[in-house]
C-alpha cells in the first residue's frame, strides 16, 4: 500500500457507528457501518487514510461516488468511455485517465461501476482490461449490479491474478450517491473487507459484509425485487387515490407516517404526482436487474409470482420505448392499463 497513508485510528472494539449484523449462513460474520452523519461533500475528512484509487465507470452514480472519495482525501483517477465525465472528476480534484490501463496504474484500490455483467467481464478480463494492468495485491471493488454467478467467476479470476475481489453493489439511487449515504452489501473475504473500510465509508452509510464472493450481488437482487414491488404498488395507490379525487399530496404525507411509509414513497411519490420521471435510476437498468432476480430464483427453485408480474410490467415499459425514464416511470404503464392517462379526477 502507498507510503502516503496516515496511520489508521486505533480500534476501541465497539464504536458508536458499528454494531454486529448477522451474515448469510457460513463462517463469516462482521460488523456493519452505520454513520449518523458525514462531512459536507466539499470538505475533506482528514481522519481517513489517503488511498490511491482507480474508478472505472463515471455514470449517474459513479461520478458523485468518485467525487465523494476525492472529498474524503483519497487520490482518485477516473476512466469513462465518455471522456467528459472523467474531466468532470478532474475539475473536482481527481484525475482523468484515457484508458483502463492508465487508470489502474499503481492503484491500491480499483473500483468498477458499470451497467451489466458483460461490461464487468469486458473491463476486467479483456486484454487491455484491469487484470492485465493492475498491481498485484490491489483490492478490486465492484459496485456494479450483475449476476451473482458472474460475480463469483470473475472474482475467482481476479484472485488468481493476485487481486482481492469484493462484490459490493449499492442501493440508494442518485441522491444516495450524491449524499454519500449509500447502502453497500459486500461479498468477499472479511480481511479484504476490513482493509478498505475507509474507502467504503467515503461513499456509503450502511456497509455490511453479507457472505463470500457473489453474496453481495444476491442481496442486491433481493433489494431490486423489493424496490420494484414497492414502486408498482405505490403507482397503483396513487392511481387509486386520484380516482377518488382526494388531495394526493396530503394522502401520501399521512401514508408515509404509518406502516405504508417507505423510502420509495418518500423519493418516488411526488415524481408520480408530478408525472416527472427524469432518471435517477433508469427503467432499462431495473429491467436488467429483474432479469437477474427471476433467473436466479428459477435456478434456486424459488417461486416468486409477484416478482414475475412486476418484471413483466417493467419489461412492457421498456419495450414501448420508455427505458430511459426513472424507474418510478413504471407508473406510466399502469396508468395506461387503467385507461387513466392524463386523468387526475
mmCIF file of C-alpha atoms in Angstrom:
data_model
loop_
_atom_site.group_PDB
_atom_site.id
_atom_site.type_symbol
_atom_site.label_atom_id
_atom_site.label_comp_id
_atom_site.label_asym_id
_atom_site.label_seq_id
_atom_site.Cartn_x
_atom_site.Cartn_y
_atom_site.Cartn_z
ATOM 1 C CA UNK A 1 0.000 0.000 0.000
ATOM 2 C CA UNK A 2 1.113 3.570 -0.520
ATOM 3 C CA UNK A 3 3.581 5.144 1.927
ATOM 4 C CA UNK A 4 1.444 8.289 1.845
ATOM 5 C CA UNK A 5 -1.099 6.639 4.121
ATOM 6 C CA UNK A 6 -1.711 8.155 7.526
ATOM 7 C CA UNK A 7 -1.992 5.669 10.411
ATOM 8 C CA UNK A 8 -5.427 4.117 10.936
ATOM 9 C CA UNK A 9 -7.188 5.259 14.074
ATOM 10 C CA UNK A 10 -6.880 2.635 16.841
ATOM 11 C CA UNK A 11 -9.889 0.388 17.258
ATOM 12 C CA UNK A 12 -11.801 0.554 20.514
ATOM 13 C CA UNK A 13 -13.787 -2.621 19.870
ATOM 14 C CA UNK A 14 -17.290 -1.182 19.806
ATOM 15 C CA UNK A 15 -17.786 2.286 18.355
ATOM 16 C CA UNK A 16 -20.957 4.360 18.073
ATOM 17 C CA UNK A 17 -21.317 3.641 14.365
ATOM 18 C CA UNK A 18 -20.680 -0.081 14.349
ATOM 19 C CA UNK A 19 -22.833 -2.950 15.511
ATOM 20 C CA UNK A 20 -22.888 -6.643 14.845
ATOM 21 C CA UNK A 21 -25.038 -7.708 11.923
ATOM 22 C CA UNK A 22 -25.799 -11.334 11.026
ATOM 23 C CA UNK A 23 -24.253 -12.617 7.846
ATOM 24 C CA UNK A 24 -25.570 -15.251 5.487
ATOM 25 C CA UNK A 25 -25.072 -18.848 6.697
ATOM 26 C CA UNK A 26 -21.392 -19.648 6.828
ATOM 27 C CA UNK A 27 -18.306 -18.763 8.831
ATOM 28 C CA UNK A 28 -18.310 -15.039 8.056
ATOM 29 C CA UNK A 29 -19.933 -12.562 10.352
ATOM 30 C CA UNK A 30 -18.829 -8.966 10.520
ATOM 31 C CA UNK A 31 -19.779 -5.599 11.897
ATOM 32 C CA UNK A 32 -21.591 -3.185 9.672
ATOM 33 C CA UNK A 33 -21.028 0.515 9.493
ATOM 34 C CA UNK A 34 -23.882 2.938 10.006
ATOM 35 C CA UNK A 35 -22.739 6.538 10.243
ATOM 36 C CA UNK A 36 -25.160 9.052 11.726
ATOM 37 C CA UNK A 37 -23.725 11.874 9.647
ATOM 38 C CA UNK A 38 -20.865 12.839 7.347
ATOM 39 C CA UNK A 39 -18.897 15.921 6.386
ATOM 40 C CA UNK A 40 -20.284 18.004 3.516
ATOM 41 C CA UNK A 41 -19.041 16.685 0.150
ATOM 42 C CA UNK A 42 -16.711 19.669 -0.351
ATOM 43 C CA UNK A 43 -14.908 19.197 2.966
ATOM 44 C CA UNK A 44 -12.091 16.647 3.120
ATOM 45 C CA UNK A 45 -12.222 14.242 6.037
ATOM 46 C CA UNK A 46 -8.590 14.178 7.058
ATOM 47 C CA UNK A 47 -9.214 11.435 9.608
ATOM 48 C CA UNK A 48 -9.326 8.868 6.820
ATOM 49 C CA UNK A 49 -6.336 7.274 5.152
ATOM 50 C CA UNK A 50 -5.378 8.522 1.706
ATOM 51 C CA UNK A 51 -5.637 5.687 -0.792
ATOM 52 C CA UNK A 52 -4.743 5.664 -4.474
ATOM 53 C CA UNK A 53 -7.986 4.670 -6.205
ATOM 54 C CA UNK A 54 -8.876 3.899 -9.826
ATOM 55 C CA UNK A 55 -12.572 4.478 -10.512
ATOM 56 C CA UNK A 56 -13.904 2.972 -13.760
ATOM 57 C CA UNK A 57 -17.440 3.948 -14.786
ATOM 58 C CA UNK A 58 -18.488 7.528 -14.059
ATOM 59 C CA UNK A 59 -22.207 7.453 -14.778
ATOM 60 C CA UNK A 60 -25.190 8.832 -12.863
ATOM 61 C CA UNK A 61 -23.992 7.211 -9.643
ATOM 62 C CA UNK A 62 -20.324 6.561 -10.349
ATOM 63 C CA UNK A 63 -19.325 10.208 -10.804
ATOM 64 C CA UNK A 64 -20.742 11.503 -7.498
ATOM 65 C CA UNK A 65 -19.286 8.470 -5.718
ATOM 66 C CA UNK A 66 -15.849 9.221 -7.162
ATOM 67 C CA UNK A 67 -16.185 12.894 -6.208
ATOM 68 C CA UNK A 68 -17.033 11.919 -2.636
ATOM 69 C CA UNK A 69 -13.886 9.803 -2.463
ATOM 70 C CA UNK A 70 -11.877 12.833 -3.573
ATOM 71 C CA UNK A 71 -13.595 14.903 -0.873
ATOM 72 C CA UNK A 72 -12.671 12.229 1.679
ATOM 73 C CA UNK A 73 -8.995 12.809 0.888
ATOM 74 C CA UNK A 74 -8.276 9.931 -1.480
ATOM 75 C CA UNK A 75 -6.286 10.141 -4.718
ATOM 76 C CA UNK A 76 -8.846 9.202 -7.381
ATOM 77 C CA UNK A 77 -8.155 8.631 -11.064
ATOM 78 C CA UNK A 78 -11.265 8.088 -13.173
ATOM 79 C CA UNK A 79 -11.891 6.458 -16.521
ATOM 80 C CA UNK A 80 -15.112 6.541 -18.506
ATOM 81 C CA UNK A 81 -15.919 5.689 -22.105
ATOM 82 C CA UNK A 82 -17.321 9.228 -22.394
ATOM 83 C CA UNK A 83 -14.204 11.254 -21.527
ATOM 84 C CA UNK A 84 -16.115 14.356 -20.436
ATOM 85 C CA UNK A 85 -17.177 12.507 -17.267
ATOM 86 C CA UNK A 86 -13.538 11.895 -16.340
ATOM 87 C CA UNK A 87 -12.859 15.584 -16.965
ATOM 88 C CA UNK A 88 -15.643 16.471 -14.525
ATOM 89 C CA UNK A 89 -13.883 14.331 -11.920
ATOM 90 C CA UNK A 90 -10.621 16.147 -12.656
ATOM 91 C CA UNK A 91 -12.329 19.502 -12.102
ATOM 92 C CA UNK A 92 -13.456 18.189 -8.689
ATOM 93 C CA UNK A 93 -9.866 17.434 -7.669
ATOM 94 C CA UNK A 94 -9.378 13.938 -9.076
ATOM 95 C CA UNK A 95 -7.518 12.931 -12.223
ATOM 96 C CA UNK A 96 -8.714 11.832 -15.660
ATOM 97 C CA UNK A 97 -7.354 8.755 -17.423
ATOM 98 C CA UNK A 98 -7.681 7.971 -21.117
ATOM 99 C CA UNK A 99 -7.652 4.191 -20.677
ATOM 100 C CA UNK A 100 -8.241 1.465 -18.120
ATOM 101 C CA UNK A 101 -4.515 0.741 -18.075
ATOM 102 C CA UNK A 102 -3.713 4.362 -17.218
ATOM 103 C CA UNK A 103 -6.391 4.489 -14.527
ATOM 104 C CA UNK A 104 -5.243 1.373 -12.663
ATOM 105 C CA UNK A 105 -1.505 2.026 -12.860
ATOM 106 C CA UNK A 106 -0.239 1.958 -9.278
ATOM 107 C CA UNK A 107 -3.752 1.877 -7.795
ATOM 108 C CA UNK A 108 -4.205 0.294 -4.383
ATOM 109 C CA UNK A 109 -7.982 0.027 -4.853
ATOM 110 C CA UNK A 110 -9.767 -0.446 -8.186
ATOM 111 C CA UNK A 111 -13.487 0.329 -8.313
ATOM 112 C CA UNK A 112 -15.793 -0.602 -11.177
ATOM 113 C CA UNK A 113 -19.289 0.831 -11.595
ATOM 114 C CA UNK A 114 -20.599 -0.298 -14.990
ATOM 115 C CA UNK A 115 -24.082 -1.281 -16.229
ATOM 116 C CA UNK A 116 -24.176 -5.075 -16.638
ATOM 117 C CA UNK A 117 -22.421 -8.434 -16.367
ATOM 118 C CA UNK A 118 -20.818 -8.311 -19.860
ATOM 119 C CA UNK A 119 -19.441 -4.844 -19.079
ATOM 120 C CA UNK A 120 -17.767 -6.103 -15.904
ATOM 121 C CA UNK A 121 -16.340 -9.096 -17.748
ATOM 122 C CA UNK A 122 -15.002 -6.849 -20.507
ATOM 123 C CA UNK A 123 -13.415 -4.229 -18.265
ATOM 124 C CA UNK A 124 -11.825 -6.892 -16.079
ATOM 125 C CA UNK A 125 -10.879 -9.678 -18.487
ATOM 126 C CA UNK A 126 -10.160 -8.103 -21.886
ATOM 127 C CA UNK A 127 -6.524 -7.988 -22.931
ATOM 128 C CA UNK A 128 -6.460 -4.254 -22.204
ATOM 129 C CA UNK A 129 -8.542 -4.643 -19.031
ATOM 130 C CA UNK A 130 -7.932 -4.448 -15.321
ATOM 131 C CA UNK A 131 -6.367 -7.876 -14.774
ATOM 132 C CA UNK A 132 -3.775 -7.188 -17.440
ATOM 133 C CA UNK A 133 -2.591 -3.966 -15.819
ATOM 134 C CA UNK A 134 -3.461 -3.939 -12.107
ATOM 135 C CA UNK A 135 -0.798 -4.124 -9.417
ATOM 136 C CA UNK A 136 -0.746 -7.470 -7.580
ATOM 137 C CA UNK A 137 -2.221 -7.061 -4.119
ATOM 138 C CA UNK A 138 -4.683 -4.359 -5.142
ATOM 139 C CA UNK A 139 -8.279 -4.624 -3.948
ATOM 140 C CA UNK A 140 -10.984 -4.744 -6.608
ATOM 141 C CA UNK A 141 -14.385 -3.423 -5.509
ATOM 142 C CA UNK A 142 -17.215 -3.960 -7.987
ATOM 143 C CA UNK A 143 -20.086 -1.585 -7.242
ATOM 144 C CA UNK A 144 -21.940 -2.720 -10.391
ATOM 145 C CA UNK A 145 -25.128 -4.772 -10.175
ATOM 146 C CA UNK A 146 -24.551 -8.039 -12.035
ATOM 147 C CA UNK A 147 -25.449 -11.740 -11.948
ATOM 148 C CA UNK A 148 -24.208 -13.498 -8.792
ATOM 149 C CA UNK A 149 -22.692 -16.360 -10.802
ATOM 150 C CA UNK A 150 -20.701 -13.912 -12.941
ATOM 151 C CA UNK A 151 -19.512 -12.145 -9.791
ATOM 152 C CA UNK A 152 -18.185 -15.457 -8.442
ATOM 153 C CA UNK A 153 -16.469 -16.367 -11.718
ATOM 154 C CA UNK A 154 -14.755 -13.011 -12.205
ATOM 155 C CA UNK A 155 -13.771 -12.848 -8.521
ATOM 156 C CA UNK A 156 -12.002 -16.197 -8.882
ATOM 157 C CA UNK A 157 -10.063 -14.961 -11.913
ATOM 158 C CA UNK A 158 -9.193 -11.750 -10.115
ATOM 159 C CA UNK A 159 -7.877 -13.660 -7.118
ATOM 160 C CA UNK A 160 -5.816 -15.895 -9.401
ATOM 161 C CA UNK A 161 -4.309 -12.699 -10.838
ATOM 162 C CA UNK A 162 -3.314 -11.547 -7.363
ATOM 163 C CA UNK A 163 -6.178 -9.145 -6.630
ATOM 164 C CA UNK A 164 -8.500 -9.057 -3.624
ATOM 165 C CA UNK A 165 -12.073 -9.072 -5.012
ATOM 166 C CA UNK A 166 -15.162 -7.689 -3.297
ATOM 167 C CA UNK A 167 -18.568 -7.563 -4.999
ATOM 168 C CA UNK A 168 -20.233 -4.545 -3.428
ATOM 169 C CA UNK A 169 -23.402 -3.383 -5.192
ATOM 170 C CA UNK A 170 -25.087 -0.312 -3.768
ATOM 171 C CA UNK A 171 -28.588 0.945 -3.086
ATOM 172 C CA UNK A 172 -29.805 4.478 -2.564
ATOM 173 C CA UNK A 173 -30.064 5.876 -6.069
ATOM 174 C CA UNK A 174 -28.511 9.038 -7.448
ATOM 175 C CA UNK A 175 -29.323 11.082 -4.351
ATOM 176 C CA UNK A 176 -27.745 8.491 -2.093
ATOM 177 C CA UNK A 177 -24.621 8.595 -4.251
ATOM 178 C CA UNK A 178 -24.507 12.398 -4.096
ATOM 179 C CA UNK A 179 -25.029 12.419 -0.320
ATOM 180 C CA UNK A 180 -22.515 9.628 0.340
ATOM 181 C CA UNK A 181 -25.300 7.731 2.091
ATOM 182 C CA UNK A 182 -25.484 4.531 0.046
ATOM 183 C CA UNK A 183 -26.248 1.112 1.470
ATOM 184 C CA UNK A 184 -23.485 -1.278 0.423
ATOM 185 C CA UNK A 185 -23.872 -5.060 0.504
ATOM 186 C CA UNK A 186 -20.489 -6.758 0.225
ATOM 187 C CA UNK A 187 -19.414 -10.265 -0.755
ATOM 188 C CA UNK A 188 -15.850 -11.456 -0.211
ATOM 189 C CA UNK A 189 -13.221 -12.216 2.415
ATOM 190 C CA UNK A 190 -13.565 -10.496 5.770
ATOM 191 C CA UNK A 191 -9.903 -9.414 5.930
ATOM 192 C CA UNK A 192 -10.161 -7.813 2.469
ATOM 193 C CA UNK A 193 -13.393 -6.081 3.506
ATOM 194 C CA UNK A 194 -11.924 -4.686 6.709
ATOM 195 C CA UNK A 195 -8.830 -3.365 4.922
ATOM 196 C CA UNK A 196 -10.859 -0.942 2.785
ATOM 197 C CA UNK A 197 -13.389 0.345 5.311
ATOM 198 C CA UNK A 198 -12.133 3.891 4.783
ATOM 199 C CA UNK A 199 -12.952 3.631 1.068
ATOM 200 C CA UNK A 200 -16.442 2.256 1.671
ATOM 201 C CA UNK A 201 -17.107 4.966 4.249
ATOM 202 C CA UNK A 202 -16.333 7.585 1.602
ATOM 203 C CA UNK A 203 -19.441 6.610 -0.361
ATOM 204 C CA UNK A 204 -21.773 4.759 1.992
ATOM 205 C CA UNK A 205 -23.547 4.956 5.297
ATOM 206 C CA UNK A 206 -24.593 1.331 5.881
ATOM 207 C CA UNK A 207 -21.876 -1.136 4.880
ATOM 208 C CA UNK A 208 -22.382 -4.839 5.566
ATOM 209 C CA UNK A 209 -20.366 -7.936 4.671
ATOM 210 C CA UNK A 210 -23.094 -10.451 3.829
ATOM 211 C CA UNK A 211 -21.045 -13.511 2.894
ATOM 212 C CA UNK A 212 -18.458 -14.871 0.439
ATOM 213 C CA UNK A 213 -17.965 -13.818 -3.175
ATOM 214 C CA UNK A 214 -21.272 -13.343 -5.004
ATOM 215 C CA UNK A 215 -23.283 -12.755 -1.828
ATOM 216 C CA UNK A 216 -23.387 -9.017 -2.318
ATOM 217 C CA UNK A 217 -24.983 -9.484 -5.730
ATOM 218 C CA UNK A 218 -27.512 -11.943 -4.319
ATOM 219 C CA UNK A 219 -28.601 -9.437 -1.671
ATOM 220 C CA UNK A 220 -28.758 -6.673 -4.289
ATOM 221 C CA UNK A 221 -31.067 -8.833 -6.402
ATOM 222 C CA UNK A 222 -33.404 -9.116 -3.405
ATOM 223 C CA UNK A 223 -33.151 -5.353 -2.927
ATOM 224 C CA UNK A 224 -34.184 -4.699 -6.514
ATOM 225 C CA UNK A 225 -37.134 -7.057 -6.143
ATOM 226 C CA UNK A 226 -38.396 -5.185 -3.081
ATOM 227 C CA UNK A 227 -37.900 -1.778 -4.706
ATOM 228 C CA UNK A 228 -39.695 -2.793 -7.911
ATOM 229 C CA UNK A 229 -42.628 -4.217 -5.969
ATOM 230 C CA UNK A 230 -42.870 -1.062 -3.869
ATOM 231 C CA UNK A 231 -42.799 1.174 -6.942
ATOM 232 C CA UNK A 232 -45.558 -0.855 -8.599
ATOM 233 C CA UNK A 233 -47.811 -0.765 -5.553
ATOM 234 C CA UNK A 234 -47.144 2.928 -4.955
ATOM 235 C CA UNK A 235 -48.147 3.649 -8.548
ATOM 236 C CA UNK A 236 -51.389 1.712 -8.093
ATOM 237 C CA UNK A 237 -52.078 3.544 -4.822
ATOM 238 C CA UNK A 238 -51.600 6.948 -6.476
ATOM 239 C CA UNK A 239 -53.993 5.987 -9.289
ATOM 240 C CA UNK A 240 -56.496 4.738 -6.727
ATOM 241 C CA UNK A 241 -56.298 7.997 -4.749
ATOM 242 C CA UNK A 242 -56.637 10.127 -7.863
ATOM 243 C CA UNK A 243 -59.718 8.185 -8.972
ATOM 244 C CA UNK A 244 -61.469 9.252 -5.755
ATOM 245 C CA UNK A 245 -60.380 12.880 -6.043
ATOM 246 C CA UNK A 246 -58.617 13.122 -2.690
ATOM 247 C CA UNK A 247 -55.742 15.525 -2.008
ATOM 248 C CA UNK A 248 -52.997 13.175 -3.125
ATOM 249 C CA UNK A 249 -50.133 15.173 -1.622
ATOM 250 C CA UNK A 250 -51.755 15.073 1.810
ATOM 251 C CA UNK A 251 -52.637 11.417 1.336
ATOM 252 C CA UNK A 252 -49.032 10.445 0.623
ATOM 253 C CA UNK A 253 -47.883 12.504 3.602
ATOM 254 C CA UNK A 254 -50.071 10.614 6.037
ATOM 255 C CA UNK A 255 -49.369 7.254 4.421
ATOM 256 C CA UNK A 256 -45.662 7.958 4.748
ATOM 257 C CA UNK A 257 -46.042 8.361 8.502
ATOM 258 C CA UNK A 258 -47.559 4.928 9.008
ATOM 259 C CA UNK A 259 -46.752 1.333 8.193
ATOM 260 C CA UNK A 260 -47.120 2.085 4.476
ATOM 261 C CA UNK A 261 -44.211 4.515 4.694
ATOM 262 C CA UNK A 262 -41.013 3.710 2.817
ATOM 263 C CA UNK A 263 -38.057 5.342 1.136
ATOM 264 C CA UNK A 264 -39.738 4.501 -2.163
ATOM 265 C CA UNK A 265 -42.806 6.522 -1.138
ATOM 266 C CA UNK A 266 -40.617 9.393 0.103
ATOM 267 C CA UNK A 267 -38.452 9.556 -3.015
ATOM 268 C CA UNK A 268 -40.838 8.500 -5.775
ATOM 269 C CA UNK A 269 -44.321 9.563 -4.685
ATOM 270 C CA UNK A 270 -44.012 13.193 -5.721
ATOM 271 C CA UNK A 271 -42.454 12.199 -9.044
ATOM 272 C CA UNK A 272 -45.594 10.194 -9.780
ATOM 273 C CA UNK A 273 -47.896 13.036 -8.750
ATOM 274 C CA UNK A 274 -45.947 15.427 -10.978
ATOM 275 C CA UNK A 275 -45.563 12.912 -13.825
ATOM 276 C CA UNK A 276 -41.879 13.853 -13.736
ATOM 277 C CA UNK A 277 -39.606 10.901 -14.473
ATOM 278 C CA UNK A 278 -36.143 12.322 -15.081
ATOM 279 C CA UNK A 279 -33.824 9.400 -14.444
ATOM 280 C CA UNK A 280 -32.141 8.806 -11.126
ATOM 281 C CA UNK A 281 -32.118 5.080 -11.906
ATOM 282 C CA UNK A 282 -33.271 4.126 -15.378
ATOM 283 C CA UNK A 283 -36.039 1.613 -16.036
ATOM 284 C CA UNK A 284 -33.826 -0.214 -18.535
ATOM 285 C CA UNK A 285 -31.365 -0.964 -15.730
ATOM 286 C CA UNK A 286 -34.125 -2.126 -13.394
ATOM 287 C CA UNK A 287 -35.355 -4.331 -16.251
ATOM 288 C CA UNK A 288 -31.898 -5.903 -16.364
ATOM 289 C CA UNK A 289 -31.930 -6.357 -12.593
ATOM 290 C CA UNK A 290 -35.325 -8.057 -12.607
ATOM 291 C CA UNK A 291 -33.948 -10.477 -15.191
ATOM 292 C CA UNK A 292 -31.205 -11.314 -12.693
ATOM 293 C CA UNK A 293 -33.786 -11.863 -9.939
ATOM 294 C CA UNK A 294 -36.115 -14.100 -11.938
ATOM 295 C CA UNK A 295 -33.279 -16.131 -13.448
ATOM 296 C CA UNK A 296 -31.542 -16.697 -10.101
ATOM 297 C CA UNK A 297 -34.847 -17.629 -8.445
ATOM 298 C CA UNK A 298 -35.570 -20.180 -11.163
ATOM 299 C CA UNK A 299 -32.114 -21.730 -10.710
ATOM 300 C CA UNK A 300 -32.692 -21.961 -6.938
ATOM 301 C CA UNK A 301 -36.221 -23.341 -7.314
ATOM 302 C CA UNK A 302 -37.761 -20.326 -5.558
ATOM 303 C CA UNK A 303 -41.291 -19.312 -6.612
ATOM 304 C CA UNK A 304 -41.688 -15.526 -6.894
ATOM 305 C CA UNK A 305 -45.026 -14.773 -8.586
ATOM 306 C CA UNK A 306 -45.162 -11.099 -7.528
ATOM 307 C CA UNK A 307 -41.658 -10.534 -8.848
ATOM 308 C CA UNK A 308 -42.602 -12.145 -12.149
ATOM 309 C CA UNK A 309 -45.589 -9.819 -12.527
ATOM 310 C CA UNK A 310 -43.678 -6.626 -11.800
ATOM 311 C CA UNK A 311 -40.824 -7.817 -14.031
ATOM 312 C CA UNK A 312 -43.267 -8.128 -16.930
ATOM 313 C CA UNK A 313 -44.675 -4.658 -16.247
ATOM 314 C CA UNK A 314 -41.175 -3.190 -16.270
ATOM 315 C CA UNK A 315 -40.388 -5.101 -19.475
ATOM 316 C CA UNK A 316 -43.517 -3.651 -21.069
ATOM 317 C CA UNK A 317 -42.466 -0.120 -20.146
ATOM 318 C CA UNK A 318 -39.009 -0.651 -21.623
ATOM 319 C CA UNK A 319 -40.287 -2.323 -24.796
ATOM 320 C CA UNK A 320 -42.537 0.607 -25.606
ATOM 321 C CA UNK A 321 -39.520 2.930 -25.548
ATOM 322 C CA UNK A 322 -39.558 4.299 -22.007
ATOM 323 C CA UNK A 323 -36.440 2.562 -20.714
ATOM 324 C CA UNK A 324 -34.700 5.898 -20.237
ATOM 325 C CA UNK A 325 -37.237 7.064 -17.655
ATOM 326 C CA UNK A 326 -36.612 6.861 -13.925
ATOM 327 C CA UNK A 327 -37.853 3.528 -12.573
ATOM 328 C CA UNK A 328 -40.738 5.402 -10.972
ATOM 329 C CA UNK A 329 -41.876 5.733 -14.596
ATOM 330 C CA UNK A 330 -43.367 2.266 -14.151
ATOM 331 C CA UNK A 331 -46.336 4.411 -13.159
ATOM 332 C CA UNK A 332 -46.932 5.251 -16.832
ATOM 333 C CA UNK A 333 -47.688 1.723 -17.957
ATOM 334 C CA UNK A 334 -50.017 1.124 -15.005
ATOM 335 C CA UNK A 335 -51.773 4.411 -15.759
ATOM 336 C CA UNK A 336 -52.260 3.333 -19.365
ATOM 337 C CA UNK A 337 -53.507 -0.124 -18.392
ATOM 338 C CA UNK A 338 -56.264 1.536 -16.376
ATOM 339 C CA UNK A 339 -57.157 3.925 -19.201
ATOM 340 C CA UNK A 340 -56.448 6.905 -16.949
ATOM 341 C CA UNK A 341 -53.601 8.537 -18.880
ATOM 342 C CA UNK A 342 -53.814 12.249 -18.143
ATOM 343 C CA UNK A 343 -56.791 11.783 -15.806
ATOM 344 C CA UNK A 344 -56.434 13.160 -12.278
ATOM 345 C CA UNK A 345 -60.035 13.072 -11.060
#
